[in-house]
Short mmCIF file of C-alpha atoms in Angstrom, two decimals:
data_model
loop_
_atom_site.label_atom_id
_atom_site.label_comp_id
_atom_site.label_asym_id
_atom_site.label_seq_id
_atom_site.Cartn_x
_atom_site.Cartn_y
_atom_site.Cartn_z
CA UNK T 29 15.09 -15.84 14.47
CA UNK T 30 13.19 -19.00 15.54
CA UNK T 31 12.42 -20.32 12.56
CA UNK T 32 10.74 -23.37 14.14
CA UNK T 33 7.03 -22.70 15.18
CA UNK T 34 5.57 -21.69 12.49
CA UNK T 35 1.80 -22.48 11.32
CA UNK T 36 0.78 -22.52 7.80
CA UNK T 37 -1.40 -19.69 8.05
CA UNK T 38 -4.79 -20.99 6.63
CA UNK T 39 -8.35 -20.40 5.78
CA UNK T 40 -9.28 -24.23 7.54
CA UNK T 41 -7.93 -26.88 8.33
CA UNK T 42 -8.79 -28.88 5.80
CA UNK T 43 -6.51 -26.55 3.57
CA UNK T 44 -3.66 -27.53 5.96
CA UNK T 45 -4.44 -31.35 5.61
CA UNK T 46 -4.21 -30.85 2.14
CA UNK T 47 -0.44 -28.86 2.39
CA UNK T 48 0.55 -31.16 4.32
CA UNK T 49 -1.04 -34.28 2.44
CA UNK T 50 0.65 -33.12 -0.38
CA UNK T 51 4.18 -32.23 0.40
CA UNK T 52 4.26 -35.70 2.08
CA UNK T 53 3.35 -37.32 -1.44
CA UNK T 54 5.84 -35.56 -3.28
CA UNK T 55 8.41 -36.64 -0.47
CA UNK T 56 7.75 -40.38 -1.08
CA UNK T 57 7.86 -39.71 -5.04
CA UNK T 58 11.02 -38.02 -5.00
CA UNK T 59 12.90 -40.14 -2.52
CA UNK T 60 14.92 -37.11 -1.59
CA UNK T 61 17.75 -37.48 1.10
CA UNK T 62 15.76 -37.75 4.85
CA UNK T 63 19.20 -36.29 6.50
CA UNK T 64 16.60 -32.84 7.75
CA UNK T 65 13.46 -35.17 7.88
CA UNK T 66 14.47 -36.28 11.65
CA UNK T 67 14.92 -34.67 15.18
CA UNK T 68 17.47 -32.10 15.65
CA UNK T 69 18.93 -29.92 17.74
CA UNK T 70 18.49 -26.22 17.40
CA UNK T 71 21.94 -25.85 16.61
CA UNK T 72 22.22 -27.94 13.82
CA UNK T 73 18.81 -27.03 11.99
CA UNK T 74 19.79 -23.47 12.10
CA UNK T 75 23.41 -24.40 11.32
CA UNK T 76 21.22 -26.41 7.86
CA UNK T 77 19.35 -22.88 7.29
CA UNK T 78 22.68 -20.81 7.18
CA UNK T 79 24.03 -23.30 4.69
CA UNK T 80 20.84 -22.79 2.29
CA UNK T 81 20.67 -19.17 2.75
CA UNK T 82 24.34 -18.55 1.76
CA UNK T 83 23.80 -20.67 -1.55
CA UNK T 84 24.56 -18.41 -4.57
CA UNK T 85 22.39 -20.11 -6.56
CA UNK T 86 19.32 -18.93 -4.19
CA UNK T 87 17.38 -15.38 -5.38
CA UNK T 88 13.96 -15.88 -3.89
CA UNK T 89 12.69 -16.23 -0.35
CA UNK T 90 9.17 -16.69 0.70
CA UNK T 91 9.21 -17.77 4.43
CA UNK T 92 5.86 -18.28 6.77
CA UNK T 93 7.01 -17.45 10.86
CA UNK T 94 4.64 -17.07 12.91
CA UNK T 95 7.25 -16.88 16.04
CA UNK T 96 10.53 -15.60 15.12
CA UNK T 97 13.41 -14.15 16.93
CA UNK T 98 15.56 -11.28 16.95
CA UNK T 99 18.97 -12.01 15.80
CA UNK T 100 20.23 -10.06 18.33
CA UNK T 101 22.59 -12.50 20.80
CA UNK T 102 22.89 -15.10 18.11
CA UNK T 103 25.56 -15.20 15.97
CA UNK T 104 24.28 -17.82 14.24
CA UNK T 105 20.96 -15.81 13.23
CA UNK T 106 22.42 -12.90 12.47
CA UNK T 107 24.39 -15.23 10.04
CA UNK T 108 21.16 -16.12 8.70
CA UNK T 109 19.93 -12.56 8.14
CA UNK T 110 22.84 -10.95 6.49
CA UNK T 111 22.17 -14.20 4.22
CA UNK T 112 18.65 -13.20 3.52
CA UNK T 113 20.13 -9.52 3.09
CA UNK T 114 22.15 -10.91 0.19
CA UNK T 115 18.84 -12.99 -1.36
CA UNK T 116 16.49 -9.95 -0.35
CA UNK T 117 19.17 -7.58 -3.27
CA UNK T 118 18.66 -10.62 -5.90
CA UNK T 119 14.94 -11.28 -6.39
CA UNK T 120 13.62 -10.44 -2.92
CA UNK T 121 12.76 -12.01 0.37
CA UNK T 122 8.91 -11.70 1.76
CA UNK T 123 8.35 -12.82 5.19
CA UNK T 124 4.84 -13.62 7.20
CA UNK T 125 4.91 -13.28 10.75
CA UNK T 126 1.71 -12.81 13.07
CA UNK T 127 1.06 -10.38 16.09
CA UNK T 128 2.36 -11.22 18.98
CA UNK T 129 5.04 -8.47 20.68
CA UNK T 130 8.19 -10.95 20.22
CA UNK T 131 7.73 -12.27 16.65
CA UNK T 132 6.62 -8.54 15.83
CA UNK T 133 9.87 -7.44 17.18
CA UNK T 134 11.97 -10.04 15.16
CA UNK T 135 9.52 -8.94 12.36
CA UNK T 136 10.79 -4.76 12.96
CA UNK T 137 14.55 -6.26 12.79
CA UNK T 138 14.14 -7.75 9.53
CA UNK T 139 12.16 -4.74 8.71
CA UNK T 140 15.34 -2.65 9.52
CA UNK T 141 17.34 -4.94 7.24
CA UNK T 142 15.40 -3.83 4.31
CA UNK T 143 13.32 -7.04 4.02
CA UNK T 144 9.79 -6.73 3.64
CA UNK T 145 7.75 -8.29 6.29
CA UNK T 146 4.01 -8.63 6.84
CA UNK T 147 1.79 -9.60 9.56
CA UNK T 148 -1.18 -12.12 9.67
CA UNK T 149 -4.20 -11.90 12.33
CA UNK T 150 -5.11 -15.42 11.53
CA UNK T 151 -1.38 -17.24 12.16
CA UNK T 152 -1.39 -18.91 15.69
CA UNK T 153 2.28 -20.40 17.46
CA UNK T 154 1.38 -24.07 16.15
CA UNK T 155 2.18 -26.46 13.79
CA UNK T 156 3.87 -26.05 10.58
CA UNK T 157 6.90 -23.25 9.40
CA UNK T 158 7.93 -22.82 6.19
CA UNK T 159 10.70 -21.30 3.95
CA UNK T 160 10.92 -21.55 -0.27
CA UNK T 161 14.12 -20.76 -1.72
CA UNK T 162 14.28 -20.46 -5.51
CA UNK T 163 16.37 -20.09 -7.93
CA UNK T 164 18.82 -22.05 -9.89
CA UNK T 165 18.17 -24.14 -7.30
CA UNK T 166 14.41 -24.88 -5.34
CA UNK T 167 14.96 -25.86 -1.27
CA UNK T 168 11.63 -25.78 0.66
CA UNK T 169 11.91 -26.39 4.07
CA UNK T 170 8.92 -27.42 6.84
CA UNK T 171 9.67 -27.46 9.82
CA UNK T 172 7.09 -28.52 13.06
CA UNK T 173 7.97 -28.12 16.14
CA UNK T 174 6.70 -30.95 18.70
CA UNK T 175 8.04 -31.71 22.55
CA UNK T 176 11.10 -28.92 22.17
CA UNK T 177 12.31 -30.38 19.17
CA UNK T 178 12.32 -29.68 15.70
CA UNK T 179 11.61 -31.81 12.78
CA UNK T 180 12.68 -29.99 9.61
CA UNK T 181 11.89 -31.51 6.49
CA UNK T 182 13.38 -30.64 3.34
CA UNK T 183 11.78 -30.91 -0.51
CA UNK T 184 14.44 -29.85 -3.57
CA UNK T 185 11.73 -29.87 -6.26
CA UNK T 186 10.19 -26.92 -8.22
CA UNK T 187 6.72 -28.90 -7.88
CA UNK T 188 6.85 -28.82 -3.92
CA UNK T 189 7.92 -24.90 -3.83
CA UNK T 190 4.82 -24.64 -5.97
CA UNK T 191 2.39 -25.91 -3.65
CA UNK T 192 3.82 -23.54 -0.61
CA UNK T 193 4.83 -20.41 -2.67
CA UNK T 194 0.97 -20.71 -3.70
CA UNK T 195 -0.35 -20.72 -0.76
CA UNK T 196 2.02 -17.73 0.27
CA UNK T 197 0.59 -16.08 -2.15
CA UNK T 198 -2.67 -16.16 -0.95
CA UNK T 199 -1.93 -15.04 2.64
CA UNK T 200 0.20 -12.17 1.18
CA UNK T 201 -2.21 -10.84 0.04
CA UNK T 202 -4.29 -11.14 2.60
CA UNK T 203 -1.79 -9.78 5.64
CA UNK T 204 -1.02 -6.04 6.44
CA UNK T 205 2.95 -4.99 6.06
CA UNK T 206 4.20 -4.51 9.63
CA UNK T 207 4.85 -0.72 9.47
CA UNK T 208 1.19 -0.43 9.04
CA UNK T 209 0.56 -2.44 11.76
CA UNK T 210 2.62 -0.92 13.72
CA UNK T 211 1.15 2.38 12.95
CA UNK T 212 -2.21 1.42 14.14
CA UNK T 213 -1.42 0.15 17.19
CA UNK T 214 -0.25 3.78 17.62
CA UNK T 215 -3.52 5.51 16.52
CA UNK T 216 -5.79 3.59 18.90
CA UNK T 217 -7.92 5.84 20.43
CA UNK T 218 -5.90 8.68 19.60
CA UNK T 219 -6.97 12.14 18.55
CA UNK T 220 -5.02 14.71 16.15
CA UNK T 221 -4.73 17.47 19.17
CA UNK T 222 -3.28 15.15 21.17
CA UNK T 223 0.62 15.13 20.29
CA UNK T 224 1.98 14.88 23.15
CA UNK T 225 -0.04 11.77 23.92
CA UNK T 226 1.42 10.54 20.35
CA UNK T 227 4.94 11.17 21.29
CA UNK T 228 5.00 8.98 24.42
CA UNK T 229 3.13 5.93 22.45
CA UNK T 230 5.86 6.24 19.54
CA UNK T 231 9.02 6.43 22.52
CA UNK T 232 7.14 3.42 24.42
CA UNK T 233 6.69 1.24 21.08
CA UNK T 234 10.26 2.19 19.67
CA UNK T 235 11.56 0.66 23.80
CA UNK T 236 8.52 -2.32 23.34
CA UNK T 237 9.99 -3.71 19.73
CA UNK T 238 13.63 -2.55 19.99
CA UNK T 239 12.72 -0.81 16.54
CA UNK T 240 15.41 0.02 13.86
CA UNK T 241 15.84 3.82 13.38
CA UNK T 242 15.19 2.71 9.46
CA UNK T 243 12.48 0.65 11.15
CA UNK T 244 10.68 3.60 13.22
CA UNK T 245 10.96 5.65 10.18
CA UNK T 246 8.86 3.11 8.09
CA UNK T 247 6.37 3.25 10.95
CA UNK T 248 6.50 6.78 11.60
CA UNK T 249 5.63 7.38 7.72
CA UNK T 250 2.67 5.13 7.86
CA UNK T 251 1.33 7.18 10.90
CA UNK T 252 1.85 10.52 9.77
CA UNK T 253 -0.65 9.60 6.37
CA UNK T 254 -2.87 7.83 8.46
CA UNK T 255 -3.19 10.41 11.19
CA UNK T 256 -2.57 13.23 9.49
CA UNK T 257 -3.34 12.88 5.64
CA UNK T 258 -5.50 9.53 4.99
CA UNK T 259 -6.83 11.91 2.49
CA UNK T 260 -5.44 14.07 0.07
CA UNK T 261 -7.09 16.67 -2.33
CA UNK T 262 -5.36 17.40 -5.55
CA UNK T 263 -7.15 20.50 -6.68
CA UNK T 264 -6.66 22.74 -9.76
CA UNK T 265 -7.65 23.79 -13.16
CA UNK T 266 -7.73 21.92 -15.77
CA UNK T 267 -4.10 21.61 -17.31
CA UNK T 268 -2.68 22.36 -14.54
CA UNK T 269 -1.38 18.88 -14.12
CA UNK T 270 -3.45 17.10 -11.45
CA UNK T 271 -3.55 13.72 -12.75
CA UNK T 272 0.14 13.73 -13.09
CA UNK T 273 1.02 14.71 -9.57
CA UNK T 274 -1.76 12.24 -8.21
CA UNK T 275 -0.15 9.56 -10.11
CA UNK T 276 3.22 10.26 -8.95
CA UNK T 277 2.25 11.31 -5.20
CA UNK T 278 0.51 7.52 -5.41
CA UNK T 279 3.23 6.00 -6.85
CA UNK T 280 5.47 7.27 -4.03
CA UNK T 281 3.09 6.33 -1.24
CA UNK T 282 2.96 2.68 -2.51
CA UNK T 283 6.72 2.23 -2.43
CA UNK T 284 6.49 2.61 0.66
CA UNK T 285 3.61 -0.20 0.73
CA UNK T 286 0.60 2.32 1.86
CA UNK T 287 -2.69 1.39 0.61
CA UNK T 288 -3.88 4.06 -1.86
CA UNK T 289 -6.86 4.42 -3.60
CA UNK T 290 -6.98 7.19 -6.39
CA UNK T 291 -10.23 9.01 -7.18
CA UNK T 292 -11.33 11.82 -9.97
CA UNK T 293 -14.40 13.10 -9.74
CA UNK T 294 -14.68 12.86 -13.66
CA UNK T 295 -15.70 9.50 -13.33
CA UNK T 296 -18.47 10.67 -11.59
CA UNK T 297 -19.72 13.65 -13.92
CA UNK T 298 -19.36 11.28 -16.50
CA UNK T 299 -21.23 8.90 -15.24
CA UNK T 300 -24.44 12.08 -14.66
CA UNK T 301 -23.53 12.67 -18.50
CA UNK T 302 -24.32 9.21 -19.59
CA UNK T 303 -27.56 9.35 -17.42
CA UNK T 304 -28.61 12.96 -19.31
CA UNK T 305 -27.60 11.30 -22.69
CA UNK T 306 -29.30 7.83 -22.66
CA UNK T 307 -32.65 9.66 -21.54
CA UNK T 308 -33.38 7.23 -18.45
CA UNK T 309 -35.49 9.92 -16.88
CA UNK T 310 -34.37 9.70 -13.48
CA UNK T 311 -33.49 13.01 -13.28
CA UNK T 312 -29.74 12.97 -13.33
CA UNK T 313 -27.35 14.29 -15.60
CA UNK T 314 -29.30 17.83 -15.80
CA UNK T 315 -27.45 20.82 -17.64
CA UNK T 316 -25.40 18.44 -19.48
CA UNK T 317 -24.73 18.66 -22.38
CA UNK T 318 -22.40 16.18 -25.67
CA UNK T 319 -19.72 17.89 -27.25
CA UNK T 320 -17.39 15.87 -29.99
CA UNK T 321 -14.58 13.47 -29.31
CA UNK T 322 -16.94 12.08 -25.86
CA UNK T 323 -16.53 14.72 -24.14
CA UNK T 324 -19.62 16.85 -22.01
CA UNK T 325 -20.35 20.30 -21.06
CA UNK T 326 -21.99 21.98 -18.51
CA UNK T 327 -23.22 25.12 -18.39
CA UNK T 328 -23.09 26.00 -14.42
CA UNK T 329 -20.43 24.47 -11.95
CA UNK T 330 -23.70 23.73 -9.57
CA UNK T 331 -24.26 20.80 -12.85
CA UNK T 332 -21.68 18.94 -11.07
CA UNK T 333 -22.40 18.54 -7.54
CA UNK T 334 -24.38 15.64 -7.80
CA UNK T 335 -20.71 14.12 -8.71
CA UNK T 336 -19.01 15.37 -6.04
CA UNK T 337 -21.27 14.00 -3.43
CA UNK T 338 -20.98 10.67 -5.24
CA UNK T 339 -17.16 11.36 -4.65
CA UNK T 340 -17.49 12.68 -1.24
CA UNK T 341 -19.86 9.48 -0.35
CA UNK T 342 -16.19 7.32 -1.36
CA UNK T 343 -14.07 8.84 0.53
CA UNK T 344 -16.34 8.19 3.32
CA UNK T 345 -16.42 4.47 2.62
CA UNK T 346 -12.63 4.67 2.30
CA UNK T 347 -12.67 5.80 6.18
CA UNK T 348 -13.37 2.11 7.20
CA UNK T 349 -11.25 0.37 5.43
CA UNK T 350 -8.08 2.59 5.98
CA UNK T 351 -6.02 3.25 2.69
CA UNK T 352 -4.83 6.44 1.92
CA UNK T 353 -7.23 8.38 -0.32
CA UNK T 354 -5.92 10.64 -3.22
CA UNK T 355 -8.87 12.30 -4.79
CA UNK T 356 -8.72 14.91 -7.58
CA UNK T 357 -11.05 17.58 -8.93
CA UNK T 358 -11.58 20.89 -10.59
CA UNK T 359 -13.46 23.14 -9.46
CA UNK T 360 -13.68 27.31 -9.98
CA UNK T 361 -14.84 27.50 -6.23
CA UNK T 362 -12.29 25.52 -4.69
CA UNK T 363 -13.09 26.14 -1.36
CA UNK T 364 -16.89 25.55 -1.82
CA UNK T 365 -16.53 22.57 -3.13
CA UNK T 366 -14.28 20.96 -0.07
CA UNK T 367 -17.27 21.91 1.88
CA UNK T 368 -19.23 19.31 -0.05
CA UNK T 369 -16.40 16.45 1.92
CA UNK T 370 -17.84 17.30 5.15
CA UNK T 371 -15.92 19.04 8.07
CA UNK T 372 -14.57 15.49 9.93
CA UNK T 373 -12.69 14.65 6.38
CA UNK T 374 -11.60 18.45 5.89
CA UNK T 375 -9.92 18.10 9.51
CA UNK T 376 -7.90 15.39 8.41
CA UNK T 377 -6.70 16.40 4.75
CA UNK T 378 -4.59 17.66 2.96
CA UNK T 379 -4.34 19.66 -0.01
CA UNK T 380 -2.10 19.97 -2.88
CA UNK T 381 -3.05 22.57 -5.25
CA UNK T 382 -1.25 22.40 -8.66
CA UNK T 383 -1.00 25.64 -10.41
CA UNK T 384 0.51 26.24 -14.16
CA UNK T 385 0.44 29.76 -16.36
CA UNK T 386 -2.64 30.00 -18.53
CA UNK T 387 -0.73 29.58 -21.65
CA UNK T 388 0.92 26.19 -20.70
CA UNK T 389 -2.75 24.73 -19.69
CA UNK T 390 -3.77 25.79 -22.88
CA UNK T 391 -0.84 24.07 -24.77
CA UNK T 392 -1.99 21.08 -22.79
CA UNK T 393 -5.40 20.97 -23.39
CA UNK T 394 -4.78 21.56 -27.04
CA UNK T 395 -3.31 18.44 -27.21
CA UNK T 396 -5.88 16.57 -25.00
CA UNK T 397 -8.38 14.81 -26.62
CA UNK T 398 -8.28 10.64 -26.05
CA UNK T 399 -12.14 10.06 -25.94
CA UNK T 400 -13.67 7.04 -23.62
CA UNK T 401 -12.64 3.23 -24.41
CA UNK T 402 -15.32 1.20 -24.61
CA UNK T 403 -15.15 -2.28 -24.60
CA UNK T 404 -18.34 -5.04 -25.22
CA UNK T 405 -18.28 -8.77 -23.88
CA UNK T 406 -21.33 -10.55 -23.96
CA UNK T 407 -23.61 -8.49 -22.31
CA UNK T 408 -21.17 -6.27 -20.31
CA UNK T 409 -20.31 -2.96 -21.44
CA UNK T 410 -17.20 -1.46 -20.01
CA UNK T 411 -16.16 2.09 -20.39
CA UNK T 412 -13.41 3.75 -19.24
CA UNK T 413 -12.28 7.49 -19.00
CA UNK T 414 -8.75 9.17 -19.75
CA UNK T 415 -6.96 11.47 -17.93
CA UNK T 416 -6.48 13.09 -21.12
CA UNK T 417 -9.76 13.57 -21.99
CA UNK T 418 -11.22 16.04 -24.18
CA UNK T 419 -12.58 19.59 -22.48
CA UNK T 420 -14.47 21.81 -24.49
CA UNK T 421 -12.87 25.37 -24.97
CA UNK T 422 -15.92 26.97 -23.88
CA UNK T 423 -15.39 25.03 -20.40
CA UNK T 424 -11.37 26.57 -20.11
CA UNK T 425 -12.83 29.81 -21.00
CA UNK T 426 -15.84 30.06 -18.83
CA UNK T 427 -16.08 27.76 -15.75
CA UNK T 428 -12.29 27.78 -15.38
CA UNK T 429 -11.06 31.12 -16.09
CA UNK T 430 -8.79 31.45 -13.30
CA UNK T 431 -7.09 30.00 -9.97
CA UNK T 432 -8.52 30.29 -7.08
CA UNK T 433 -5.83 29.39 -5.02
CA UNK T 434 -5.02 32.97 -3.24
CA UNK T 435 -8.44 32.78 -1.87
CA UNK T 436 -7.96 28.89 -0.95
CA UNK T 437 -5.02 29.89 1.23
CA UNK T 438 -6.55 32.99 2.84
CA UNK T 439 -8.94 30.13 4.35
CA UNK T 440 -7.90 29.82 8.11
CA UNK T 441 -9.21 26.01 8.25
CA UNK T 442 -6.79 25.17 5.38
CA UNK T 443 -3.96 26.68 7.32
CA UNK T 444 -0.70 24.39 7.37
CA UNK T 445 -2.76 21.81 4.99
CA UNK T 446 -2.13 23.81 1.77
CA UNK T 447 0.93 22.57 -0.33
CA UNK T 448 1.38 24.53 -3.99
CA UNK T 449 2.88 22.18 -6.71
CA UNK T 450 4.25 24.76 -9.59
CA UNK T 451 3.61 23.32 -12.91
CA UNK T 452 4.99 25.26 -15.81
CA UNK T 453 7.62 23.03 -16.88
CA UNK T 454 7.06 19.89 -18.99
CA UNK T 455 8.39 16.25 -17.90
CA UNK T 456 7.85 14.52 -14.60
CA UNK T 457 11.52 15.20 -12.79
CA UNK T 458 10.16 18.34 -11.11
CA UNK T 459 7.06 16.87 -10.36
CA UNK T 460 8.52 13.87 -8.35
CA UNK T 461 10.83 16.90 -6.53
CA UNK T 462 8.19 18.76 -5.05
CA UNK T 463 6.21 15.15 -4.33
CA UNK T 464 8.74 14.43 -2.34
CA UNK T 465 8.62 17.68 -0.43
CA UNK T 466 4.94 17.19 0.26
CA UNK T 467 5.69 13.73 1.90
CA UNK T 468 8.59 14.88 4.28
CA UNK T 469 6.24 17.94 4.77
CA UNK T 470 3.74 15.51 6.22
CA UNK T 471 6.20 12.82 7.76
CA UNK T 472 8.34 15.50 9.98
CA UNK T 473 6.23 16.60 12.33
CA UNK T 474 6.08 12.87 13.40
CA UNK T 475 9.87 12.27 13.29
CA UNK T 476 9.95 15.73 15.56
CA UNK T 477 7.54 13.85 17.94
CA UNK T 478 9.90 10.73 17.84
CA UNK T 479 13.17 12.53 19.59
#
């Protein structure tokens, strides 16, 4: 990789001055050795890196490049990454790199090494690189790269990987994992009929970044959610075990670093309760009703519309901002109540229904009952619902008194969007087995596009 140009990725300049400013201070305090703080060759600064990276006492890596290299016809480099391999099985390596095609294809290498890399819009080819090793041992080293040469710098105080592992922080957090990235350059301007299309985009980008298979599969992953799944229904009736496999189905999608937000439309009805039981008279919250241990009744299923619109209105706000949206809900009309999403978010769902024998939701919702945590600071109230919340018995026995899901699947629009989770067994091993299935359900058609 060319570790050399890199620009502290910043929100102004003045925030670089100040970097900068102060890195310089704490290499006058420390009077540190100057033996990197002059011009070298390439060979030797990368010949310094290697000798840093293979340091035992090193298990942390943050490094900013914004214009790296493949390894690929360096020994030296490659030398460097099976180095960062070793770090990246301590504690980690995390690497920024920004958009252009060759540091994305250095970034895809790394990728395919198991190291997690991210990209940043706002990084430009100029000025200052760094890396922060940690450890037993702290080695931060700036590099800037000025007439063909670099001039490497190197700071072995805690205080000085401080200053740059904070502001790696920041634009972390602020920078999109490459496989995403790479995903959407695949979905611009490209429609769900359209596969063939697809397949020539993901043959031409595999050929354009020299991707990884372990690589492609990352990126293939992040498109197949995004074009085919950015949202996913978990329907069923209560007891069944929705919140469970929506917890699990997110926790799968975010180790694979997708964006997920997780919606239940429970939040919503609960929030119509509050409206019917503090009297505001704004209409809301009609055919409500308070039942003991916080929880609500309804007496019609039409009582909680106005919820799922408040849902529905969500997901569509989710659209622009691109996570993947898990949203779960109960319903007695399953069907009918998808129609409430609107036919452009139906079109790209999909829907796991979780089903479990009457008798094992009623164990479960025996033994449901955690009522709402409120909390009171100053003059904010916060309140906030359980999964296990309390539903009355008359609820179970008369809105919910049996799944729906044979006449969900006889729906032609749901065809090859349905997936059934069986539920009758308790613990969470099975649960994470048939998650799984439901993700390479969704990811294969892609990898079949890929050959």
């Amino acid at each position: 990789m060319n570790w050399s140009q890199l620009l502290v990725p910043v929100t102004s300049g003045v925030a670089v001055a100040l970097i900068v400013a102060s890195v310089r201070f704490l290499w006058r305090r420390t009077r540190l050795p100057t033996g990197l703080s002059q011009r070298m060759t390439r060979r030797n600064y990368l010949a310094e890196m290697l000798v840093i990276s293979k340091n035992d006492n090193v298990e942390r890596l943050d490094a900013l490049v914004p214009n790296p290299l493949p390894a690929d016809g360096s020994p030296v480099l490659a030398e460097i990454q099976e180095a960062w391999s070793q770090i990246n099985g301590r504690r980690g390596v995390r690497v920024i790199t920004r958009t252009e095609p060759a540091s994305l294809t250095a970034g895809a290498e790394l990728l395919g090494a198991g190291i997690e890399v991210r990209v940043s819009r706002a990084l430009t080819a100029d000025h200052l690189s760094y890396h922060v090793f940690s450890g037993l041992e702290h080695h931060t080293v700036l590099n800037r790269r000025n007439g063909g040469k670099d001039r490497p710098e190197r700071l072995d105080e805690l205080s000085a990987a401080k200053v740059f592992r904070s502001h790696f922080d920041e634009m972390w957090s602020e920078s999109e994992p490459i496989e995403s990235f790479l995903a959407g350059e695949l979905l611009v301007g490209s429609k769900p009929d359209r596969s063939s299309r697809l397949a020539d985009r993901i043959r031409d980008q595999r050929t354009a970044y020299q991707l990884p298979p372990t690589a492609e599969d990352a990126v293939l992953r992040h498109l197949a959610f995004r074009h085919r799944a950015p949202v996913i229904f978990v329907t069923g009736l209560p007891g069944a075990g929705k919140s469970l496999v929506r917890r699990a189905l997110a926790e799968e999608l975010r180790r694979w670093r997708m964006r997920v937000d997780e919606l239940n439309d429970y939040v919503y009805a609960f929030q119509e309760f509050l409206h019917a039981l503090m009297l505001l008279g704004d209409g809301r919250g009609a055919g409500f009703t308070a039942q003991q241990g916080g929880a609500f009744q309804v007496e019609h299923e039409d009582d909680l519309r106005p919820a799922l619109h408040t849902l529905g209105h969500r997901v569509w706000e989710n659209r622009r901002s691109n996570p993947i949206t898990i949203v779960e809900f109960a319903r007695a009309d399953t069907t009918g109540a998808l129609q409430v999403f609107g036919d452009e978010v139906l079109a790209a769902s999909q829907i796991v229904h979780v089903r479990a024998s009457d008798a094992v939701r009623a164990t479960r919702l025996a033994r449901r009952g955690e009522p709402p945590k409120i909390s009171v600071a100053g003059q904010l109230i916060t309140l906030e619902v359980s999964d296990e919340h309390r539903l009355p018995s008359n609820a179970a026995d008369t809105l919910y008194s049996r799944d729906d899901f044979a006449l969900l699947k006889a729906q032609k629009s749901v065809a090859g969007r349905l997936f059934l989770v069986e539920n009758d067994t308790e613990g969470s091993a099975h649960i994470d087995e048939q998650v799984a299935a439901f993700v390479e359900s969704v990811v294969r058609p892609y990898r079949a596009l890929a050959k």
